[in-house]
Short mmCIF file of C-alpha atoms and ligand atoms in Angstrom, two decimals:
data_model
loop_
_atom_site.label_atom_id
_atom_site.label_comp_id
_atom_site.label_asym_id
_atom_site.label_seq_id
_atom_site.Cartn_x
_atom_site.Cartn_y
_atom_site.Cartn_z
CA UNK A 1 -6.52 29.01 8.85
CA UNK A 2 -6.93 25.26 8.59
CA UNK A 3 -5.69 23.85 5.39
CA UNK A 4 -8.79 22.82 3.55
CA UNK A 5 -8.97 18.72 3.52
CA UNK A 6 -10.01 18.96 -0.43
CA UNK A 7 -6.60 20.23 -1.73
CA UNK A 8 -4.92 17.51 -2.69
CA UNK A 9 -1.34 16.68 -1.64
CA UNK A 10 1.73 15.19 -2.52
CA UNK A 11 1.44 11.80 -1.14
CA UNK A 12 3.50 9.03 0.25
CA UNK A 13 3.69 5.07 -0.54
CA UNK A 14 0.24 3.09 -0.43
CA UNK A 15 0.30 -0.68 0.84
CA UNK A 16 -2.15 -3.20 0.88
CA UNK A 17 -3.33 -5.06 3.69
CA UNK A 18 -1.32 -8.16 3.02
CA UNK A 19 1.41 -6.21 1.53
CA UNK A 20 1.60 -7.19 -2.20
CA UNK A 21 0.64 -4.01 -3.41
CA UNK A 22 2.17 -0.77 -2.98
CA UNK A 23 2.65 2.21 -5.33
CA UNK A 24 2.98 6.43 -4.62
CA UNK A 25 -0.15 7.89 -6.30
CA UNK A 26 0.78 11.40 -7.20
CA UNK A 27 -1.57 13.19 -5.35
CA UNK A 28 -3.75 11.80 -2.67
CA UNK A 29 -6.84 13.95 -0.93
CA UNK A 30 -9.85 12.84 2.21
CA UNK A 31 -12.93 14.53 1.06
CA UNK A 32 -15.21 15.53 4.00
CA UNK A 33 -17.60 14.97 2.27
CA UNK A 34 -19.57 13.75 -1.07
CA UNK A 35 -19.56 17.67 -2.59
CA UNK A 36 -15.70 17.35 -1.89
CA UNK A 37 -15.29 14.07 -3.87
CA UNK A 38 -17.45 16.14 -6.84
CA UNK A 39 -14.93 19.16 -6.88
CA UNK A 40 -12.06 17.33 -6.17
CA UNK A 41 -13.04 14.81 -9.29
CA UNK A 42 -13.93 17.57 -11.57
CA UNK A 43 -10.47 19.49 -10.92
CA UNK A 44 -8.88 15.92 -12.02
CA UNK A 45 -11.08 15.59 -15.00
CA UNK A 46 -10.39 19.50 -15.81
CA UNK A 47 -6.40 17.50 -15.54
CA UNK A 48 -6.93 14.71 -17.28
CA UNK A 49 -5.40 13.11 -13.92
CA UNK A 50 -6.74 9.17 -12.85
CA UNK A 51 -8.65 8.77 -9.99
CA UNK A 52 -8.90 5.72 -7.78
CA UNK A 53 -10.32 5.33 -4.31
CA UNK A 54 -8.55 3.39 -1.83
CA UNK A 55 -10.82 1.16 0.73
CA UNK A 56 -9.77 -0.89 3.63
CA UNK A 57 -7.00 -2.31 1.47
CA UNK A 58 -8.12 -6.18 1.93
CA UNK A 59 -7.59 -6.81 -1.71
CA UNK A 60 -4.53 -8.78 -2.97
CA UNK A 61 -4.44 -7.33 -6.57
CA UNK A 62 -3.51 -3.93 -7.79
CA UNK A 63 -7.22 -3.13 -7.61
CA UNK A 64 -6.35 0.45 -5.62
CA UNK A 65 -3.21 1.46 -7.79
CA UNK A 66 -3.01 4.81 -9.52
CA UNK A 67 -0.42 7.14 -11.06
CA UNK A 68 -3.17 9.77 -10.39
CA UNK A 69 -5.33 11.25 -7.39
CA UNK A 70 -6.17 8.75 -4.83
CA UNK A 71 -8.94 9.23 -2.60
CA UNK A 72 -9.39 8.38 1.12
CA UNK A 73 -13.34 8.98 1.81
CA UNK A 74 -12.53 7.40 5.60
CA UNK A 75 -14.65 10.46 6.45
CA UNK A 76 -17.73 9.54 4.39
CA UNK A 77 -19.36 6.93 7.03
CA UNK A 78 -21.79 5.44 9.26
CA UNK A 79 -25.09 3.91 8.67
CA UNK A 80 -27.76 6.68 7.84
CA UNK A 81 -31.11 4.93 7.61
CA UNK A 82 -32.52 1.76 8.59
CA UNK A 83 -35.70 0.91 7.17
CA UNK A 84 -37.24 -2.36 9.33
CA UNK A 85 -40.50 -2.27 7.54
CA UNK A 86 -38.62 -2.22 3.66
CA UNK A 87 -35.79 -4.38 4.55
CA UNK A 88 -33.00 -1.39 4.00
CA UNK A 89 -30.22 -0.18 5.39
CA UNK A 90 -28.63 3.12 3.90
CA UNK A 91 -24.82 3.73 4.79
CA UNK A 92 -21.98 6.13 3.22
CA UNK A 93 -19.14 4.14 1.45
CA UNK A 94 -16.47 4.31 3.64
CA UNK A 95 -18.50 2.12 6.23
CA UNK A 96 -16.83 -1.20 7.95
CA UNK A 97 -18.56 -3.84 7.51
CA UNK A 98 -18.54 -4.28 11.73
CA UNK A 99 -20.21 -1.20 11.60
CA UNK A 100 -23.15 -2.13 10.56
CA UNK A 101 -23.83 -4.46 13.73
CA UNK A 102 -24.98 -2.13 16.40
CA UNK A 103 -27.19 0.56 14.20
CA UNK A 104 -28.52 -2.74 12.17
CA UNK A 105 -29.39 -4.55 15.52
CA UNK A 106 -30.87 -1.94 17.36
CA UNK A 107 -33.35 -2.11 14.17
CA UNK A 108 -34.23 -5.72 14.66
CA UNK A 109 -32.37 -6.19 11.60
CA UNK A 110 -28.79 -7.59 10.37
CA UNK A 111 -26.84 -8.42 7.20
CA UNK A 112 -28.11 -11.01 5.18
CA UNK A 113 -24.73 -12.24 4.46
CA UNK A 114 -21.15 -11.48 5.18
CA UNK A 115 -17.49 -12.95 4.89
CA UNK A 116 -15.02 -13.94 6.83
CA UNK A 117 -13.44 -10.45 8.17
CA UNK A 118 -15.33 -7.68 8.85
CA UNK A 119 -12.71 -4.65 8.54
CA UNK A 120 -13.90 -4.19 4.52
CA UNK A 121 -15.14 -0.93 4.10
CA UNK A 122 -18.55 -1.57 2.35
CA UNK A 123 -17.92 0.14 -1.03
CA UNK A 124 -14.96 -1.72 -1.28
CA UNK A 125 -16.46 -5.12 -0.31
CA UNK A 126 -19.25 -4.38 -2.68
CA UNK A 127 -16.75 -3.30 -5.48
CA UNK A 128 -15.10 -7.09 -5.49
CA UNK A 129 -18.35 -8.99 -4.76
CA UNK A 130 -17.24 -9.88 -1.35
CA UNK A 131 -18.80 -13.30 -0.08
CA UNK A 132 -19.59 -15.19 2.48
CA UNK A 133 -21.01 -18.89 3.07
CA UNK A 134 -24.58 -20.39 1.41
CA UNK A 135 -26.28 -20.66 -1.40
CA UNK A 136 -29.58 -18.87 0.05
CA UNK A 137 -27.95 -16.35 -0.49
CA UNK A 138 -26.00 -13.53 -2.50
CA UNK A 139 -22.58 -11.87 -1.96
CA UNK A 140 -23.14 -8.09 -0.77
CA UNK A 141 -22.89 -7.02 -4.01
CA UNK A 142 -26.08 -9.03 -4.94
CA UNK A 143 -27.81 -6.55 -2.07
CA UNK A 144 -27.16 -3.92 -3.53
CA UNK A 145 -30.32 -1.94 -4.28
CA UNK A 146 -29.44 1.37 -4.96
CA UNK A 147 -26.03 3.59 -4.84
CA UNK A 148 -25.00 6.76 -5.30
CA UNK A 149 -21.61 7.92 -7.50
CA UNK A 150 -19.46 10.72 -8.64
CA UNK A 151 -19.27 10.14 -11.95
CA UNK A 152 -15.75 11.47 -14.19
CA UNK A 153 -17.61 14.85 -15.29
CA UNK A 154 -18.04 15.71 -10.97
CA UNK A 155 -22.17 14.99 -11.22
CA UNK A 156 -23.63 13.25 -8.82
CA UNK A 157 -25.43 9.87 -10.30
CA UNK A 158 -28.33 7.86 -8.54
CA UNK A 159 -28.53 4.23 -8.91
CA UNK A 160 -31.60 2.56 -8.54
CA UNK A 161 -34.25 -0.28 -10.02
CA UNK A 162 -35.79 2.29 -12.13
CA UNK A 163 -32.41 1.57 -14.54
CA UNK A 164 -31.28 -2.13 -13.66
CA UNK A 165 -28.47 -2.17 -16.15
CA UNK A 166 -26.74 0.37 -14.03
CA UNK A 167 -27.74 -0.56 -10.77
CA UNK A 168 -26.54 -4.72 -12.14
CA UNK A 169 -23.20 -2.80 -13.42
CA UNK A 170 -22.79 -0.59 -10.28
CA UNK A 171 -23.30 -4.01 -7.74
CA UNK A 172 -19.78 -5.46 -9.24
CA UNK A 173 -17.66 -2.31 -10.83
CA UNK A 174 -14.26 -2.92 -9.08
CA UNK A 175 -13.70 1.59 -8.81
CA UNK A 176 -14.37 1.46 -12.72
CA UNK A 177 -17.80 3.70 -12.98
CA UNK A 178 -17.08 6.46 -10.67
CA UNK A 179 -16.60 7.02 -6.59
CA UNK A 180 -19.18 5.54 -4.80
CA UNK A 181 -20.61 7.75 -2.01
CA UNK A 182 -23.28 5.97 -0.47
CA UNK A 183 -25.12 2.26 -0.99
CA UNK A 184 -28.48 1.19 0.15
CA UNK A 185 -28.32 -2.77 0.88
CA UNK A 186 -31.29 -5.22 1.19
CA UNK A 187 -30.82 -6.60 4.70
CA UNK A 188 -33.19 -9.33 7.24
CA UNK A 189 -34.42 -9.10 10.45
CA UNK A 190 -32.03 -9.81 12.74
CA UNK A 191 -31.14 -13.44 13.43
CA UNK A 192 -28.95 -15.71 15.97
CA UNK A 193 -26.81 -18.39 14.15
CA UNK A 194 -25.63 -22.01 16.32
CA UNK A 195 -22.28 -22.68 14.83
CA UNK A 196 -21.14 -26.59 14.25
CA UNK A 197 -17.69 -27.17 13.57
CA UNK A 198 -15.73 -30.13 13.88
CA UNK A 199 -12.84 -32.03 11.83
CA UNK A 200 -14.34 -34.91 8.94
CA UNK A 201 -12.61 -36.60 6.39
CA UNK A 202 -12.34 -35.81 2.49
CA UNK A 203 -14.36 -38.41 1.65
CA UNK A 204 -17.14 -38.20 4.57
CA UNK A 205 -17.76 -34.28 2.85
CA UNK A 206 -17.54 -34.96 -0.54
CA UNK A 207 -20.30 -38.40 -0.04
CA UNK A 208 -22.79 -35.51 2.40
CA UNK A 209 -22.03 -32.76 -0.44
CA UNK A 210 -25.49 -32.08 -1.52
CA UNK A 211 -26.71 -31.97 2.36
CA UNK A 212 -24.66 -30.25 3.66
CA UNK A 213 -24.84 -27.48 0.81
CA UNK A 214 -29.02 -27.36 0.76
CA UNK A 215 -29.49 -28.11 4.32
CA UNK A 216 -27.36 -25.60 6.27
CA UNK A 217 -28.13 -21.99 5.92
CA UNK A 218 -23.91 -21.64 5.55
CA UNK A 219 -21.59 -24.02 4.85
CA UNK A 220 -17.83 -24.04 3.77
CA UNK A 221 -14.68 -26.01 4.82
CA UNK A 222 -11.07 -25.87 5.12
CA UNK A 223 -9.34 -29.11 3.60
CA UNK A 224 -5.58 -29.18 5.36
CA UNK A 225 -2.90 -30.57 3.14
CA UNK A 226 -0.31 -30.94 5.61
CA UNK A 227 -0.59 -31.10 9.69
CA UNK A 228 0.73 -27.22 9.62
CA UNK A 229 -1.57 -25.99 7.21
CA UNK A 230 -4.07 -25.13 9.98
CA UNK A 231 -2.09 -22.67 12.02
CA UNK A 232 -1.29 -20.74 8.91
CA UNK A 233 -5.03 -19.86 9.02
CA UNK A 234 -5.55 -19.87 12.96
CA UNK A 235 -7.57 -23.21 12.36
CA UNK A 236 -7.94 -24.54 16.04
CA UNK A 237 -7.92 -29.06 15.73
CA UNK A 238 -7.68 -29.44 19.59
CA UNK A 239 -4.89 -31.69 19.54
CA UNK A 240 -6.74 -33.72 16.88
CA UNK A 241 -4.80 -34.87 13.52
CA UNK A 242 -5.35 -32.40 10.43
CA UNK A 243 -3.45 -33.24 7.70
CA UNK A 244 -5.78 -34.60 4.55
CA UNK A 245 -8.63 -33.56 7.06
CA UNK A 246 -11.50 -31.08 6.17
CA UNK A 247 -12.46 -28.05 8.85
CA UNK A 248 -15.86 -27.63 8.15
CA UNK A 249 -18.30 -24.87 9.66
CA UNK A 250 -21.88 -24.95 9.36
CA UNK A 251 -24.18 -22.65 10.94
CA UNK A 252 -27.60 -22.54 11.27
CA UNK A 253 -30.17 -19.95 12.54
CA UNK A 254 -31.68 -20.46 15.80
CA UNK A 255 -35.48 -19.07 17.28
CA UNK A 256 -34.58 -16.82 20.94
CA UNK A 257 -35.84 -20.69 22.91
CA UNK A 258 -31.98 -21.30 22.43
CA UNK A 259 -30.21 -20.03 24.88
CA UNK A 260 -26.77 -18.19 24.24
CA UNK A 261 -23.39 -20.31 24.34
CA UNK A 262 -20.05 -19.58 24.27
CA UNK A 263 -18.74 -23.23 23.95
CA UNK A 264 -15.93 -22.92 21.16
CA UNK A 265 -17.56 -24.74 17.95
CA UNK A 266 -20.33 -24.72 19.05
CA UNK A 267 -21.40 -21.27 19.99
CA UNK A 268 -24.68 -19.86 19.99
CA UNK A 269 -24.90 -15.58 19.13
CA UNK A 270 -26.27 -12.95 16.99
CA UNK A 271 -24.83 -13.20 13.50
CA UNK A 272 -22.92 -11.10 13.15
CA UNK A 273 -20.43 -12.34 16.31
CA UNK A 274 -20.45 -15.82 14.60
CA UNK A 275 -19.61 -14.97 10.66
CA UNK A 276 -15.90 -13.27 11.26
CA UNK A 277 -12.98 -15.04 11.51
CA UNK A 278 -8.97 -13.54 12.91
CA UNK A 279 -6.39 -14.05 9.57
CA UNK A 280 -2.80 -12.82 9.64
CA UNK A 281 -1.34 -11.61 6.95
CA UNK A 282 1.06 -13.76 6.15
CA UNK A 283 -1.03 -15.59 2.67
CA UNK A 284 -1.47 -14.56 -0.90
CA UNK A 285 -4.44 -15.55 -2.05
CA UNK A 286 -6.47 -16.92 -5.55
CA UNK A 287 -10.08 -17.35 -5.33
CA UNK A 288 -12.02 -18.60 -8.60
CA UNK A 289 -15.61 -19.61 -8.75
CA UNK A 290 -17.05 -22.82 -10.57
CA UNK A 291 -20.74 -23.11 -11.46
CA UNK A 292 -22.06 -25.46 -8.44
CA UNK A 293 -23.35 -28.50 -10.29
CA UNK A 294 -19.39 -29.07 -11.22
CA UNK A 295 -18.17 -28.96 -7.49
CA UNK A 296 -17.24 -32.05 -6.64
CA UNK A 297 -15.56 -33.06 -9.58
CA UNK A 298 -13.38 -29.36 -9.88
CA UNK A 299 -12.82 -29.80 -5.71
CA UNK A 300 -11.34 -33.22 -6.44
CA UNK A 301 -9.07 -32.12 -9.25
CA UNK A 302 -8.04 -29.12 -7.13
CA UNK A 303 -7.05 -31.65 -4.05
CA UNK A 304 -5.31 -33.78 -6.09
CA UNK A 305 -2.84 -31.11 -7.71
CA UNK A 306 -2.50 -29.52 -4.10
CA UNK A 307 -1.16 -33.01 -3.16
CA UNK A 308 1.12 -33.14 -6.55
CA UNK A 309 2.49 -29.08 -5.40
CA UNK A 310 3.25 -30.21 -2.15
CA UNK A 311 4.98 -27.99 -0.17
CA UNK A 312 4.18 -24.93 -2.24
CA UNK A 313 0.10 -25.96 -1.75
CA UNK A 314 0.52 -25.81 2.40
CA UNK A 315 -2.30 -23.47 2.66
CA UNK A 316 -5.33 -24.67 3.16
CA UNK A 317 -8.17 -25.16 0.32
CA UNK A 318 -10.83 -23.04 1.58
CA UNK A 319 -14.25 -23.99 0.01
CA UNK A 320 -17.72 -22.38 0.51
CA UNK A 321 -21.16 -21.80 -2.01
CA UNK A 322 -22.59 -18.46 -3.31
CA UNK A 323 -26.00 -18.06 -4.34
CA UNK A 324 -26.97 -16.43 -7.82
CA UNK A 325 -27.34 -12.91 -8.34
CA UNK A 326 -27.60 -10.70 -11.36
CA UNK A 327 -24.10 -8.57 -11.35
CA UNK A 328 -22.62 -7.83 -14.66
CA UNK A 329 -18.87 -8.90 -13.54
CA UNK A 330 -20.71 -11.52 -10.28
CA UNK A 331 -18.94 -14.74 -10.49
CA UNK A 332 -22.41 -15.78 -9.65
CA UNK A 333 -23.87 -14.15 -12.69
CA UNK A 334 -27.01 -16.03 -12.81
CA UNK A 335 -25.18 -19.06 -11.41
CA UNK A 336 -24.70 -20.45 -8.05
CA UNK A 337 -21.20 -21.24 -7.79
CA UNK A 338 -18.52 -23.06 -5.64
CA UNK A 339 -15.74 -20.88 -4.38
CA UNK A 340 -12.14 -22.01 -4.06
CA UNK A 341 -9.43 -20.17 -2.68
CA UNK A 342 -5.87 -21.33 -2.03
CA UNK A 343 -2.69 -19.12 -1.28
CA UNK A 344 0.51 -19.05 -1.48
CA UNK A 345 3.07 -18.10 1.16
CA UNK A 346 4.85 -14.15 1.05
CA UNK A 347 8.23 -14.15 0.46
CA UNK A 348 8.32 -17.62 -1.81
CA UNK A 349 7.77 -17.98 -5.83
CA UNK A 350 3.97 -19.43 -5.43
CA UNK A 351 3.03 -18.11 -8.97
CA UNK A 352 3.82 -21.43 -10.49
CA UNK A 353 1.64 -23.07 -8.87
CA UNK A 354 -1.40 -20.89 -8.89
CA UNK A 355 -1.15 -20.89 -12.56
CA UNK A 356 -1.93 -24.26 -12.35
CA UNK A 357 -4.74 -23.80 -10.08
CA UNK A 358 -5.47 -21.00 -12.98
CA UNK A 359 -5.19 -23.59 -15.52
CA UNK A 360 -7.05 -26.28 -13.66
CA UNK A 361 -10.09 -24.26 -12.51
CA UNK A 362 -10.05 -22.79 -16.83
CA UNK A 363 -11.33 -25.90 -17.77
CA UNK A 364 -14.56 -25.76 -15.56
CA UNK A 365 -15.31 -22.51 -16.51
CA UNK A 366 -14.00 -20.51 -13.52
CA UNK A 367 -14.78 -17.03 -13.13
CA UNK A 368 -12.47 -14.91 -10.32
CA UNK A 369 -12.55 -12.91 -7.85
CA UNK A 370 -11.33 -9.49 -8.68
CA UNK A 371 -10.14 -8.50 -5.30
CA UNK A 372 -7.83 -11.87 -5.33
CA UNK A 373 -4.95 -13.30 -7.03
CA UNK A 374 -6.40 -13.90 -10.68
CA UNK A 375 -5.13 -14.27 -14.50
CA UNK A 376 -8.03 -13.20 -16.41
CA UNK A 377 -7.51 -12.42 -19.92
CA UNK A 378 -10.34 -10.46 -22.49
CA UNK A 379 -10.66 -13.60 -24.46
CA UNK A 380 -11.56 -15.62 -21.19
CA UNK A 381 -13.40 -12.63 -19.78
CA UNK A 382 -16.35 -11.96 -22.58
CA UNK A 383 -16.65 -16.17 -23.13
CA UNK A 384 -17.32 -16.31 -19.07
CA UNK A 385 -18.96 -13.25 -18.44
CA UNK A 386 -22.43 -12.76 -21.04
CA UNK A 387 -22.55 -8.88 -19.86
CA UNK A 388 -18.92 -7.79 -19.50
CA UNK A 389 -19.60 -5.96 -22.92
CA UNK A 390 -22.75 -4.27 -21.86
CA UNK A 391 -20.07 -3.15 -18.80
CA UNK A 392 -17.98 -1.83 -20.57
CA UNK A 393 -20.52 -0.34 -22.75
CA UNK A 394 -21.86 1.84 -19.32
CA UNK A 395 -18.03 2.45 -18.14
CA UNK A 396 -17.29 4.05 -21.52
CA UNK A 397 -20.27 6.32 -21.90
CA UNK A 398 -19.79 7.18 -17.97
CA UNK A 399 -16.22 7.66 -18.23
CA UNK A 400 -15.24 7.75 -22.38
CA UNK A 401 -11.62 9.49 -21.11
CA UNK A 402 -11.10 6.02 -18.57
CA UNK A 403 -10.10 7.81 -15.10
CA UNK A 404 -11.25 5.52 -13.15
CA UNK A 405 -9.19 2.94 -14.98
CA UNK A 406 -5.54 1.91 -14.00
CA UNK A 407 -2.81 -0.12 -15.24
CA UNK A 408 -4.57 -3.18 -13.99
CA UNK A 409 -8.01 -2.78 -15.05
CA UNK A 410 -7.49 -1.14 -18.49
CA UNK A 411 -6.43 -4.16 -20.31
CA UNK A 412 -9.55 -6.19 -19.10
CA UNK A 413 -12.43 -3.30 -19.38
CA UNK A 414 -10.71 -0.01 -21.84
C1 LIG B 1 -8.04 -11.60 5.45
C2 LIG B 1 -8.99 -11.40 4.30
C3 LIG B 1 -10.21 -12.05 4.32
C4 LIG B 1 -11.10 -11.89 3.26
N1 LIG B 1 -12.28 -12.56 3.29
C5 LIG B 1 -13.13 -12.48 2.24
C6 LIG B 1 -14.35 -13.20 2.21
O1 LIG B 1 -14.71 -13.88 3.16
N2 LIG B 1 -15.12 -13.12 1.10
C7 LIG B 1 -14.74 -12.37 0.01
O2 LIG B 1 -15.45 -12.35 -0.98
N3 LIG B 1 -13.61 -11.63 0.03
C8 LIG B 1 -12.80 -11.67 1.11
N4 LIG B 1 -11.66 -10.93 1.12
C9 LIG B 1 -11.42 -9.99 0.01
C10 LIG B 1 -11.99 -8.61 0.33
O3 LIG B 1 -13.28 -8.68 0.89
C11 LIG B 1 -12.10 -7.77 -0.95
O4 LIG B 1 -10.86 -7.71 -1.59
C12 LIG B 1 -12.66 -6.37 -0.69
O5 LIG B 1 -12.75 -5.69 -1.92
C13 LIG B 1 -11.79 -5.56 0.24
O6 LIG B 1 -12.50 -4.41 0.67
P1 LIG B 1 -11.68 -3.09 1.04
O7 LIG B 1 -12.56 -2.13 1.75
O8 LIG B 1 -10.42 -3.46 1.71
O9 LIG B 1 -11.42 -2.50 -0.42
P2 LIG B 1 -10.05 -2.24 -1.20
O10 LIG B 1 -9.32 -3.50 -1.35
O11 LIG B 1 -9.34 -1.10 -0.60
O12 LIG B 1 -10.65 -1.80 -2.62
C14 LIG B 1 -11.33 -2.72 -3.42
C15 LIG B 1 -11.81 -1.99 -4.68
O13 LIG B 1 -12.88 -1.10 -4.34
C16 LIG B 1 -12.61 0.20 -4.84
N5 LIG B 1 -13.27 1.13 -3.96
C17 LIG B 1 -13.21 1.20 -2.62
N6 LIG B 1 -14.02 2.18 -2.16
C18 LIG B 1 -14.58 2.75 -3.26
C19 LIG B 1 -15.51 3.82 -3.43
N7 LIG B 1 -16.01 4.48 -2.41
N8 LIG B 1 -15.85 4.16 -4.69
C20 LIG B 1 -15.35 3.47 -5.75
N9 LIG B 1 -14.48 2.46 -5.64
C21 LIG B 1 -14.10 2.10 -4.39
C22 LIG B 1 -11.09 0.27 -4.84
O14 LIG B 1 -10.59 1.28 -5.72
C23 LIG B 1 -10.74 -1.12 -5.33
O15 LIG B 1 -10.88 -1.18 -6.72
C24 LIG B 1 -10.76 -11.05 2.16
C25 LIG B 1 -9.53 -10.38 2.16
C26 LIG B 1 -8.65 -10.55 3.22
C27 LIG B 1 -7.35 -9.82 3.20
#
């Protein structure tokens, strides 16, 4: 007889995708399906054993880490209902974010948004308030419109707009209220995107700020310390000089009288072949958020200490906009923000200098990201975030025993 996939087993080491962050969980179990996850939660509880779920492993904290039961629910996914009239799409958690193209399309509709990779699984994207370029429009968490999760006593908990304290703590929960089995997004019709990017200077971005932010439907840039620093994220300059020079991307949707292109930079395509980008992973990245009326001046402060870290700030300074959204634990909180990421290289001691990045970005207010490099603290926490108490208000009546906590949330959200 086959062994059942619900007993859980011994387990071996887990790594990240970047390979910060590995740890040997002491059980590990691949529910078939979402009546699986129940029992196989409730046995835990009945333990008093942690539970953590482990996505596509794109995050660079300890995010996934557990001394407990972790969960693979690789089994839990596809897209299970499109709704073109409604604007909906309906898929189980374990679902990448490329596959959502095809069944979306089909449709006539796509994502509203998405980031630069596409290998996320969508719960787990959704967990971190993954991003991607414009202030139009919201991360994937901000999509969120309903969910459904396995909560610590095994039940099986619907998330909608009839309760929009839960459904505004489920969008941005980082594991922490249960295992998410399913998510219903707001999505668009489907759209074609012309993509302009060239090389500009420092100076000719930071004078166009305001245009290019409200006139493109996405927007970000790469600013290149050094001449390397574009290789180390694939950044193509065509033979042109990059050090001190910006990599900017805009795109912009386009009505089917534009014909297809495949010129490099300036491509024409459905979305979704447009948004994702090819990273190696050879960078440890911070990302931190500053509301967007304090860009320029926290962008210029940023460049300048990446010029004073020199070579420890080779990476480049990758800068893009969010639009608001109503997420307990959003960076965008009812705030369009700025986001600003910058790595450090594997293998060297780069935590000096992120603290100052940490200690920089403090000062305007930055909130993180909580699937990136980050030193939040409580105190900084409940002075940035106005509903981190009422979430962790929901996480404690969900879960008063804290299994779905770990090492690294616990001090933050116990
Ligand atoms: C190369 C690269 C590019 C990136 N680009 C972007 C970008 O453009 N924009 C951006 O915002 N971020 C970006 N990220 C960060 C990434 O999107 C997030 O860290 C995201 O959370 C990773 O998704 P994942 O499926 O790998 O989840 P994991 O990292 O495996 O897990 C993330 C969290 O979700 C929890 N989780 C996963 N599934 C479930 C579930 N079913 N139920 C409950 N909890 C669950 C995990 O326990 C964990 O706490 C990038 C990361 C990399 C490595």
């Amino acid at each position: 007889m086959a062994r059942s996939a619900i007993t859980d087993q011994t387990s071996p080491t887990w790594t990240n995708w970047v390979g910060n962050q590995s740890f040997t969980p002491a059980r590990a179990a691949a529910p078939r399906d979402e009546e699986e996850v129940a029992t196989l939660v409730r046995r835990a509880a009945e333990r008093g054993v942690g539970v953590r779920v482990a996505g596509a492993g794109h995050s660079f904290t300890p995010v996934v880490q557990t001394d407990g039961l972790l969960l693979d629910l690789a089994a839990l996914s596809g897209v299970v209902h499109t709704d073109p009239v409604g604007k909906r799409a309906t898929a189980l958690a374990a679902t990448r974010i490329r596959d959502f193209y095809e069944p979306l399309w089909q449709a006539g509709l796509a994502l509203r948004n998405q980031g630069d990779i596409d290998t996320q699984q969508i719960a787990g994207a959704v967990a971190t308030g993954t991003h991607g370029s414009g202030t139009r429009f919201t991360s994937l968490s901000g999509v969120v419109r309903g969910a459904r999760i396995v909560t610590a006593t095994g039940d099986v908990r619907d998330v909608d707009g009839s309760d929009l304290d839960l459904l505004h703590a489920t969008q941005v929960s980082v594991g922490m209220l249960g295992v998410v089995t399913r998510l219903e997004l707001e999505v668009t019709d489907a759209y074609r995107l012309r993509e302009q990017v060239g090389l500009r200077s420092w100076d000719d971005v930071m004078e166009h700020w305001d245009e290019l932010v409200d006139q493109h439907r996405h927007f970000g840039f790469f600013w290149l310390p050094t001449e390397e620093s574009g290789a180390l994220y694939n950044l193509d300059g065509h033979g042109e000089r990059l050090a001190d020079q910006c990599y900017v991307k805009v795109y912009d949707e386009v009505g089917p009288d534009v014909a297809d292109d495949d010129t490099v930079g300036r491509r024409v395509d459905r979305c979704y072949r447009i948004f994702p980008m090819v990273y190696d992973p050879n960078f440890h990245e911070l990302e931190y958020f500053v509301a967007l009326e304090r860009a320029p001046q926290a962008l210029q402060a940023v460049r300048e200490l990446m010029l004073r870290s020199l070579p420890d700030a080779v990476y480049p300074l990758e800068v893009r906009t969010v639009g608001a959204d109503r997420a307990f634990l959003s960076p965008q909180h009812d705030t369009a923000t700025v986001v600003i990421s910058v790595s450090g290289k594997p293998g060297t001691d780069y935590w000096a200098y992120l603290r100052s990045v940490d200690a920089l970005l403090a000062d305007f207010d930055a909130r993180v990201h909580w699937g990136k490099l980050h030193f939040m603290t409580p105190e900084r926490l409940h002075a940035l975030y106005p509903r981190a108490a009422d979430f962790i208000a929901l996480r404690r009546e969900l879960d008063p025993e804290g299994m779905f906590l770990n090492d690294h949330l616990r001090p933050l959200f116990a």
